[in-house]
Short mmCIF file of C-alpha atoms and ligand atoms in Angstrom, two decimals:
data_model
loop_
_atom_site.label_atom_id
_atom_site.label_comp_id
_atom_site.label_asym_id
_atom_site.label_seq_id
_atom_site.Cartn_x
_atom_site.Cartn_y
_atom_site.Cartn_z
CA MET A 332 102.62 -31.80 23.25
CA ASN A 333 100.34 -32.59 20.67
CA ALA A 334 96.46 -31.39 20.40
CA THR A 335 93.40 -31.81 18.25
CA PHE A 336 91.45 -28.66 17.30
CA LYS A 337 87.39 -29.13 16.47
CA ILE A 338 86.81 -25.94 14.53
CA LEU A 339 83.23 -25.12 13.43
CA ARG A 340 83.40 -24.26 9.61
CA TYR A 341 80.80 -22.44 7.37
CA ASP A 342 81.23 -20.89 4.01
CA PRO A 343 77.77 -19.50 3.15
CA ASP A 344 78.76 -20.11 -0.66
CA ILE A 345 79.30 -23.86 -0.50
CA ASP A 346 77.85 -24.93 2.87
CA THR A 347 74.02 -25.65 3.40
CA ARG A 348 74.93 -25.66 7.49
CA PRO A 349 78.10 -25.31 9.61
CA HIS A 350 80.03 -28.15 10.22
CA PHE A 351 82.76 -29.46 12.29
CA LYS A 352 86.42 -30.49 10.80
CA GLU A 353 89.15 -31.69 12.98
CA TYR A 354 93.12 -30.76 12.74
CA VAL A 355 96.22 -32.16 14.49
CA LEU A 356 98.96 -30.19 15.49
CA GLU A 357 102.09 -31.82 16.79
CA ALA A 358 105.31 -31.01 19.09
CA LEU A 359 103.48 -27.85 20.78
CA ASP A 360 104.95 -25.84 23.41
CA PRO A 361 102.26 -25.30 26.59
CA THR A 362 102.83 -21.26 25.87
CA TYR A 363 101.58 -21.85 22.30
CA ARG A 364 98.28 -19.80 21.75
CA ILE A 365 95.12 -20.79 20.38
CA LEU A 366 95.75 -17.81 18.03
CA ASP A 367 99.08 -19.54 17.17
CA ALA A 368 96.83 -22.50 16.42
CA LEU A 369 94.68 -21.17 13.90
CA LEU A 370 97.53 -19.17 12.60
CA ASP A 371 99.21 -22.60 11.89
CA ILE A 372 96.15 -24.65 10.54
CA LYS A 373 95.90 -21.87 8.18
CA GLY A 374 99.32 -21.31 6.99
CA LYS A 375 100.27 -25.26 6.87
CA LEU A 376 96.96 -27.28 6.77
CA ASP A 377 94.44 -25.43 5.51
CA GLY A 378 94.50 -21.97 3.67
CA THR A 379 90.55 -21.55 3.63
CA LEU A 380 90.20 -21.39 7.53
CA THR A 381 89.05 -17.91 8.45
CA PHE A 382 89.07 -16.09 11.12
CA TRP A 383 89.63 -12.24 12.32
CA ARG A 384 93.15 -11.21 14.14
CA VAL A 385 94.69 -7.49 14.40
CA CYS A 386 96.94 -6.90 17.33
CA GLY A 387 97.57 -10.68 18.72
CA HIS A 388 97.88 -9.00 22.22
CA GLY A 389 94.56 -8.94 23.77
CA VAL A 390 94.13 -5.09 22.64
CA CYS A 391 91.74 -5.21 19.40
CA GLY A 392 89.46 -7.43 20.41
CA SER A 393 89.46 -8.81 16.90
CA ASP A 394 89.72 -12.40 17.86
CA ALA A 395 86.75 -13.17 20.01
CA MET A 396 85.42 -16.65 19.77
CA GLN A 397 84.29 -19.73 21.95
CA ILE A 398 86.79 -21.96 22.54
CA ASN A 399 85.30 -25.26 24.62
CA GLY A 400 82.35 -23.47 25.38
CA MET A 401 83.73 -20.21 26.72
CA ASN A 402 84.03 -16.50 25.07
CA ARG A 403 87.36 -15.80 25.06
CA LEU A 404 90.21 -14.17 22.89
CA ALA A 405 92.15 -16.71 21.03
CA CYS A 406 95.60 -14.79 21.68
CA GLN A 407 94.84 -15.06 25.20
CA VAL A 408 94.26 -18.53 25.39
CA LEU A 409 97.43 -20.83 25.96
CA LEU A 410 97.64 -24.43 25.43
CA GLN A 411 98.16 -25.08 29.41
CA HIS A 412 95.08 -23.46 29.78
CA VAL A 413 92.96 -26.36 28.31
CA ASP A 414 92.72 -29.81 28.50
CA THR A 415 94.63 -31.48 25.27
CA GLU A 416 93.72 -34.93 26.27
CA LYS A 417 90.34 -34.22 24.26
CA PRO A 418 89.96 -32.21 21.19
CA ILE A 419 89.99 -28.79 21.41
CA ILE A 420 86.18 -27.14 20.20
CA ILE A 421 86.83 -23.79 18.58
CA GLU A 422 83.41 -22.16 17.25
CA PRO A 423 82.54 -18.14 16.48
CA LEU A 424 80.76 -16.09 19.23
CA PRO A 425 77.37 -17.41 19.61
CA TYR A 426 74.17 -15.68 18.89
CA LEU A 427 75.68 -13.43 16.14
CA PRO A 428 75.22 -14.30 12.20
CA ILE A 429 78.23 -15.98 10.97
CA ILE A 430 79.87 -14.79 7.90
CA LYS A 431 82.41 -17.52 7.43
CA ASP A 432 83.70 -19.77 9.72
CA LEU A 433 84.93 -18.00 13.01
CA VAL A 434 84.12 -14.44 11.53
CA VAL A 435 80.89 -13.44 12.92
CA ASP A 436 78.60 -9.99 11.70
CA MET A 437 79.15 -7.35 14.64
CA SER A 438 77.23 -4.63 12.65
CA ALA A 439 74.28 -4.90 15.10
CA PHE A 440 76.53 -5.02 17.99
CA PHE A 441 78.31 -1.76 16.90
CA GLU A 442 74.79 -0.15 16.04
CA LYS A 443 74.00 -0.75 19.46
CA TYR A 444 77.38 0.99 20.79
CA GLU A 445 76.49 4.03 18.81
CA MET A 446 72.97 4.43 20.15
CA LEU A 447 74.37 5.51 23.33
CA LYS A 448 76.49 8.22 22.05
CA PRO A 449 79.86 6.80 23.29
CA TYR A 450 81.58 10.29 23.42
CA VAL A 451 82.32 13.13 26.08
CA ILE A 452 79.53 15.55 25.47
CA THR A 453 80.80 18.99 26.56
CA ASP A 454 79.38 22.71 26.19
CA GLU A 455 83.09 24.22 26.25
CA ALA A 456 85.72 24.83 23.02
CA PRO A 457 88.13 22.26 22.22
CA PRO A 458 91.46 22.93 24.09
CA ALA A 459 94.72 23.13 22.62
CA LEU A 460 95.68 19.77 23.76
CA GLU A 461 93.53 17.65 25.77
CA ARG A 462 90.58 17.50 28.12
CA LEU A 463 92.46 16.99 31.45
CA GLN A 464 90.72 15.46 35.02
CA SER A 465 91.72 14.59 38.05
CA PRO A 466 93.65 11.35 38.64
CA CYS A 467 90.60 11.03 41.35
CA ASP A 468 88.08 11.40 38.37
CA ALA A 469 89.85 9.26 36.10
CA GLU A 470 89.52 6.49 38.59
CA LEU A 471 86.14 6.40 38.30
CA ILE A 472 85.93 5.39 34.92
CA MET A 473 89.28 3.52 35.04
CA GLU A 474 87.73 -0.03 34.82
CA SER A 475 85.26 0.49 32.07
CA SER A 476 87.61 2.60 29.74
CA LYS A 477 89.39 -0.92 29.28
CA CYS A 478 86.63 -2.12 27.34
CA ILE A 479 87.84 -3.20 24.08
CA LEU A 480 84.12 -3.84 22.51
CA CYS A 481 85.27 -7.49 22.02
CA GLY A 482 81.79 -8.62 22.21
CA CYS A 483 82.56 -11.70 24.29
CA CYS A 484 79.98 -10.32 27.13
CA THR A 485 77.18 -9.35 24.75
CA ALA A 486 77.29 -13.15 22.85
CA SER A 487 77.20 -14.65 26.39
CA CYS A 488 74.31 -12.94 27.75
CA PRO A 489 70.88 -15.01 28.03
CA SER A 490 68.86 -11.76 27.81
CA LEU A 491 70.28 -11.33 24.12
CA TRP A 492 69.76 -15.03 23.16
CA SER A 493 66.22 -14.33 24.28
CA ASN A 494 66.05 -10.79 21.98
CA GLU A 495 68.34 -9.87 19.40
CA ASN A 496 67.45 -6.11 20.21
CA TYR A 497 68.85 -6.40 23.36
CA LEU A 498 71.40 -3.52 24.01
CA GLY A 499 73.57 -5.70 26.06
CA PRO A 500 76.50 -5.53 28.42
CA ALA A 501 79.21 -4.17 26.61
CA ALA A 502 76.81 -1.27 25.56
CA PHE A 503 76.00 -0.52 29.38
CA VAL A 504 79.99 -0.68 30.25
CA GLN A 505 80.64 1.95 27.60
CA ALA A 506 77.33 4.30 28.87
CA TYR A 507 78.74 3.80 32.02
CA ARG A 508 82.37 5.23 30.95
CA PHE A 509 80.30 8.71 29.68
CA VAL A 510 77.93 8.83 32.58
CA PHE A 511 80.86 8.73 35.33
CA ASP A 512 83.06 10.85 33.17
CA THR A 513 83.55 13.94 35.04
CA ARG A 514 84.13 15.85 31.71
CA ASP A 515 80.71 14.90 30.52
CA VAL A 516 78.01 17.82 30.76
CA ALA A 517 74.72 15.57 29.54
CA PRO A 518 75.22 12.34 31.28
CA GLU A 519 71.12 12.18 30.91
CA VAL A 520 71.55 11.66 26.99
CA HIS A 521 73.40 8.42 27.67
CA LEU A 522 71.52 7.12 30.36
CA ALA A 523 68.01 7.75 28.41
CA ALA A 524 69.57 5.41 25.73
CA VAL A 525 70.04 2.54 27.83
CA ASP A 526 66.77 3.43 29.92
CA SER A 527 64.96 2.11 27.09
CA ALA A 528 62.33 -1.08 25.58
CA TYR A 529 65.39 -3.13 25.10
CA GLY A 530 67.97 -1.56 27.81
CA ILE A 531 69.36 -2.18 31.19
CA TRP A 532 66.44 -3.51 33.01
CA ARG A 533 66.36 -6.81 30.90
CA CYS A 534 69.64 -7.20 32.39
CA HIS A 535 68.43 -10.11 35.37
CA THR A 536 72.28 -10.09 37.06
CA ILE A 537 73.02 -13.84 35.42
CA PHE A 538 76.82 -12.54 35.64
CA ASN A 539 77.91 -14.51 32.37
CA CYS A 540 79.24 -11.18 31.05
CA VAL A 541 81.68 -10.99 34.15
CA GLU A 542 83.00 -14.66 33.60
CA CYS A 543 84.21 -13.99 30.19
CA CYS A 544 85.11 -10.48 29.99
CA PRO A 545 89.21 -10.97 28.83
CA LYS A 546 89.90 -7.43 30.44
CA ASP A 547 88.54 -8.59 34.01
CA ILE A 548 85.98 -6.08 34.15
CA ASN A 549 83.20 -6.58 36.37
CA VAL A 550 80.58 -5.63 33.88
CA THR A 551 77.27 -6.54 36.54
CA TRP A 552 78.70 -3.71 38.99
CA HIS A 553 78.90 -1.36 36.11
CA ILE A 554 75.03 -2.21 35.14
CA SER A 555 74.09 -1.66 38.88
CA GLN A 556 75.61 1.62 38.93
CA LEU A 557 74.01 2.50 35.94
CA LYS A 558 70.62 1.35 37.32
CA LYS A 559 71.16 2.86 40.93
CA ARG A 560 72.00 6.13 38.64
CA LEU A 561 68.91 6.13 36.80
CA VAL A 562 66.95 5.74 39.98
CA THR A 563 68.01 8.48 41.85
CA ASP A 564 67.97 10.83 38.97
CA THR A 565 64.36 10.45 38.70
CA MET A 566 63.68 10.75 42.73
FE1 SF4 B 631 84.62 -7.48 25.68
FE2 SF4 B 631 84.52 -7.04 28.64
FE3 SF4 B 631 84.54 -4.92 27.18
FE4 SF4 B 631 82.35 -6.81 27.18
S1 SF4 B 631 83.03 -5.50 28.92
S2 SF4 B 631 83.05 -6.21 25.19
S3 SF4 B 631 83.66 -8.78 27.41
S4 SF4 B 631 86.09 -6.05 26.83
FE1 F3S B 632 73.70 -10.78 30.89
FE2 F3S B 632 75.15 -9.67 32.39
FE3 F3S B 632 72.94 -9.16 32.82
S1 F3S B 632 75.20 -12.24 31.27
S2 F3S B 632 71.58 -10.57 32.06
S3 F3S B 632 74.10 -8.37 31.26
S4 F3S B 632 74.53 -9.50 34.08
FE1 FES B 633 93.73 -8.44 19.10
FE2 FES B 633 93.33 -11.06 20.22
S1 FES B 633 94.24 -10.39 18.02
S2 FES B 633 92.70 -8.89 21.21
#
């Protein structure tokens, strides 16, 4: 099959504003991925196209972008998942500053992540090998541990669109992961970070985050558990 890719291009050194550029690739297999298209466009048609990718297999989260209006990982979207009768629109993640083409500045995203102290807080000396936990306890945080910090959820959230200081759903999933880790002795430290002026109470249960998470994490459920925990801990 043939496909047309309409890609948002922006080079701050030469462009006054972002603009779309079209590329056509021919005789493609249905299992060809959007990431394959970007690599072929860069390798064969236009070496100036800029995007991030590291693992190529849904693990690193670096190739998060908007594909036909939905935040996705380019390495996880096959041609057979999109309508090839129309141009496939590829844009950077929305509401984040563009560095170049499909590469956005994630520094604010990671600063918010660091605010919630994303590590197990413990008062015990480090063990020789690992801090073990029971399978039952591990199950409590299994789903949230799948988060790859791709940013798809946070960039899809209208609460962020209306206020750039909003911590965002990715930070809340990570907070859940440490608050409910039975090896952590100070859940109140992670909770205090999300119970802030730009924190969890600005989530209005809009569910965009659930729809776009490439790891199928029920983000809104995790946010609701944190809200419940905050209420019960202060009663
Ligand atoms: Fe990405 Fe899902 Fe983690 Fe959000 S919760 S950062 S969408 S993996
Ligand atoms: Fe935003 Fe998800 Fe809440 S889209 S408002 S974080 S449910
Ligand atoms: Fe790593 Fe897609 S390239 S998640």
